[in-house]
XYZ file of N, CA and C in Angstrom:
282
model
N -0.339 38.578 18.068
C -1.271 36.967 18.552
C -2.769 37.534 18.841
N -3.354 36.533 18.562
C -5.178 36.740 18.830
C -5.239 35.832 19.653
N -6.395 35.914 20.541
C -7.357 34.960 21.351
C -8.514 34.701 20.556
N -8.519 33.282 20.292
C -9.757 32.677 19.756
C -10.640 31.761 20.625
N -11.687 31.984 21.373
C -12.385 31.508 22.447
C -13.085 30.173 21.843
N -12.946 29.217 22.691
C -13.505 28.215 22.444
C -14.762 27.870 22.930
N -15.889 26.974 22.540
C -17.236 26.691 23.064
C -17.781 27.753 23.387
N -18.508 27.833 24.655
C -19.137 29.156 24.911
C -18.426 30.215 25.857
N -17.321 30.452 25.550
C -16.432 31.266 26.068
C -16.446 32.908 25.320
N -16.155 33.963 26.086
C -16.258 35.075 25.738
C -14.968 35.779 25.776
N -14.293 36.754 25.223
C -13.008 37.022 25.437
C -13.723 38.887 25.480
N -13.147 39.369 26.882
C -13.798 40.803 26.907
C -12.559 41.540 27.514
N -12.643 43.092 27.311
C -11.648 44.224 27.929
C -12.656 44.685 28.989
N -11.952 44.975 29.995
C -12.418 45.764 30.814
C -12.525 47.008 30.635
N -13.498 47.670 30.919
C -13.775 49.085 30.579
C -12.792 49.997 32.007
N -12.185 50.819 32.068
C -11.217 51.591 32.829
C -12.456 52.035 33.820
N -12.087 51.839 35.439
C -12.781 52.134 36.307
C -12.785 53.727 36.422
N -14.216 54.282 36.871
C -14.036 55.965 37.150
C -13.183 56.347 38.125
N -12.575 57.096 37.940
C -11.729 57.921 38.748
C -12.465 59.247 39.574
N -13.683 59.902 39.120
C -14.136 60.451 39.632
C -15.929 59.830 40.080
N -16.247 60.390 41.203
C -17.858 60.289 41.431
C -18.632 61.115 40.519
N -19.851 60.991 40.627
C -20.701 61.595 40.314
C -21.052 63.187 40.852
N -20.302 63.202 42.210
C -20.421 64.782 42.584
C -19.055 65.034 42.333
N -18.284 64.972 41.617
C -17.041 65.167 41.427
C -15.396 64.755 42.322
N -15.892 63.871 43.243
C -14.623 63.638 44.282
C -14.005 62.707 43.410
N -12.638 62.587 43.293
C -11.527 61.810 42.719
C -11.486 60.690 43.896
N -11.243 59.769 43.171
C -10.895 58.488 44.196
C -9.722 58.053 43.818
N -8.924 57.298 45.052
C -7.733 56.737 44.948
C -7.618 55.538 44.092
N -6.822 54.963 43.836
C -6.673 53.301 43.188
C -7.186 52.678 43.940
N -6.623 52.692 45.281
C -7.304 51.639 46.426
C -8.549 51.572 46.278
N -9.653 52.990 46.342
C -10.781 52.694 46.789
C -11.752 52.498 45.057
N -11.157 52.233 44.290
C -12.013 52.083 43.038
C -12.340 50.896 43.319
N -13.512 50.437 42.632
C -14.184 48.980 42.782
C -13.613 48.583 41.320
N -13.610 46.769 41.245
C -12.900 46.272 40.254
C -14.092 46.593 39.109
N -13.888 47.022 37.862
C -15.172 47.196 37.004
C -15.546 46.202 36.652
N -16.979 45.954 36.413
C -17.821 45.062 35.945
C -18.355 45.084 34.566
N -18.147 46.622 33.929
C -18.475 46.671 32.564
C -17.227 46.419 31.654
N -17.718 45.643 30.364
C -16.361 45.363 29.625
C -16.985 45.435 27.999
N -15.958 45.417 27.147
C -16.461 45.382 25.744
C -15.943 43.869 25.181
N -16.922 43.410 24.491
C -16.607 42.132 24.175
C -15.908 41.860 23.091
N -14.394 41.376 22.889
C -13.505 41.290 21.640
C -13.610 40.239 20.896
N -13.759 38.893 21.472
C -14.076 37.543 20.639
C -15.098 36.776 21.247
N -15.803 36.084 20.614
C -16.830 34.996 20.967
C -16.677 33.606 20.529
N -16.850 32.637 21.286
C -16.460 31.475 20.935
C -17.974 30.910 19.922
N -17.881 29.695 19.315
C -18.610 29.495 18.421
C -20.411 28.722 19.174
N -19.891 28.662 20.279
C -21.019 27.851 21.142
C -21.097 26.647 20.866
N -22.283 25.713 20.930
C -22.362 24.348 20.758
C -22.995 23.582 21.783
N -22.533 22.285 21.959
C -22.983 21.833 23.029
C -21.957 22.011 24.195
N -22.196 22.033 25.433
C -21.526 22.572 26.860
C -22.313 21.589 27.546
N -21.540 20.561 28.317
C -22.126 19.926 29.610
C -23.748 19.364 29.219
N -23.655 18.639 27.695
C -24.978 17.913 26.940
C -26.093 18.934 26.825
N -25.950 20.195 27.058
C -26.699 21.096 26.642
C -26.251 22.085 25.393
N -27.249 22.392 24.346
C -26.782 23.227 23.488
C -26.811 24.764 24.080
N -25.701 25.318 23.681
C -25.636 26.730 23.866
C -25.406 27.370 22.344
N -26.286 28.620 22.485
C -26.275 29.741 21.322
C -25.653 30.766 21.906
N -24.599 31.308 21.176
C -24.198 32.735 21.616
C -25.127 33.702 21.662
N -25.156 34.446 22.306
C -26.534 35.745 22.045
C -25.645 37.238 22.415
N -24.510 37.104 22.548
C -23.499 38.243 22.656
C -22.525 38.401 21.295
N -22.387 39.673 20.683
C -21.319 39.871 19.493
C -20.262 40.763 19.901
N -19.217 40.400 18.971
C -18.021 41.445 19.224
C -18.329 43.125 19.111
N -18.159 43.885 20.145
C -18.157 45.392 20.231
C -19.733 45.745 21.393
N -20.275 44.533 21.598
C -21.097 44.348 22.691
C -20.467 45.148 24.233
N -21.247 45.923 24.598
C -20.730 46.361 25.958
C -21.397 45.475 27.185
N -20.709 44.623 28.080
C -21.578 43.790 29.240
C -21.065 43.925 30.331
N -22.042 43.243 31.106
C -21.934 43.678 32.488
C -21.820 41.988 32.761
N -20.583 41.796 33.681
C -19.871 40.190 34.239
C -20.406 39.836 35.281
N -20.425 38.891 35.996
C -20.012 38.301 37.315
C -18.609 39.273 38.045
N -18.991 39.833 39.114
C -17.779 40.577 39.819
C -16.099 40.057 39.626
N -16.231 38.506 39.958
C -14.803 37.654 40.311
C -15.087 36.555 39.165
N -15.531 36.663 37.965
C -15.321 35.568 37.111
C -14.443 35.681 36.098
N -14.531 34.420 35.849
C -13.365 34.428 34.321
C -11.780 34.243 35.076
N -11.047 34.374 33.997
C -9.851 34.066 33.780
C -9.143 35.334 33.077
N -7.951 36.030 33.971
C -7.456 36.993 33.660
C -6.319 36.633 32.578
N -5.709 37.111 31.552
C -4.955 36.691 30.402
C -4.230 38.040 29.827
N -2.980 38.267 29.427
C -2.514 39.178 29.284
C -1.809 38.918 27.511
N -2.532 39.793 26.395
C -1.778 39.189 25.067
C -1.547 40.599 24.682
N -0.240 40.560 24.316
C 0.506 42.017 23.507
C 0.414 43.042 24.491
N 0.344 43.002 25.799
C 0.451 44.062 26.840
C -0.916 44.506 27.029
N -2.072 43.965 26.360
C -3.363 44.139 27.088
C -3.585 43.220 27.985
N -4.531 43.436 28.753
C -5.278 42.585 30.019
C -6.715 42.340 29.180
N -7.182 41.029 29.322
C -8.211 40.420 28.652
C -8.743 39.657 30.013
N -9.953 39.276 30.279
C -10.799 38.196 30.739
C -11.603 37.160 29.642
N -11.698 36.133 30.374
C -12.107 35.038 29.087
C -13.086 34.587 30.527
N -14.417 34.735 29.886
C -15.831 34.315 30.756
C -16.545 33.478 30.220
N -17.214 32.762 30.565
C -18.534 31.660 29.870
C -19.487 32.616 29.684
N -20.358 32.880 28.815
C -21.179 33.369 28.417
C -22.127 33.251 29.727
N -22.387 32.405 30.402
C -23.164 32.170 31.387
C -22.873 33.453 32.603
N -21.476 34.196 32.699
C -21.175 34.699 33.596
C -21.372 36.232 33.404
N -21.863 36.242 31.826
C -22.411 37.676 31.181
C -23.706 37.836 31.836
N -24.203 38.854 32.536
C -25.374 39.344 33.596
C -26.302 39.932 32.623
N -25.656 41.018 31.716
C -26.542 41.797 30.832
C -25.747 42.550 29.782
N -26.364 42.839 28.454
C -25.685 43.768 27.689
C -26.273 44.939 28.250
N -25.352 45.697 27.947
C -25.414 47.473 28.015
C -25.861 48.114 26.964
N -26.782 48.847 26.659
C -27.434 49.701 25.352
C -27.283 51.042 25.718
């Protein structure tokens, strides 16, 4: 099964949280923050959203930073994804 987003929505797969700090300390699962960096898996076509024309600026394969608690979590074929609006994407990581 595949997920095909509509309008200005983007399907992203979260990148695993860091298990070590830069100094080498190992973090427990409880102390790890929810990751904000994600990889774009699918992109909607854009179009007219709330009366405004939306052009999609992200593409499949981009690594992006999303708002911390944005989107809807879904599971598909054992994988966890987030579906977010393009406006919930804060930056593209290059």
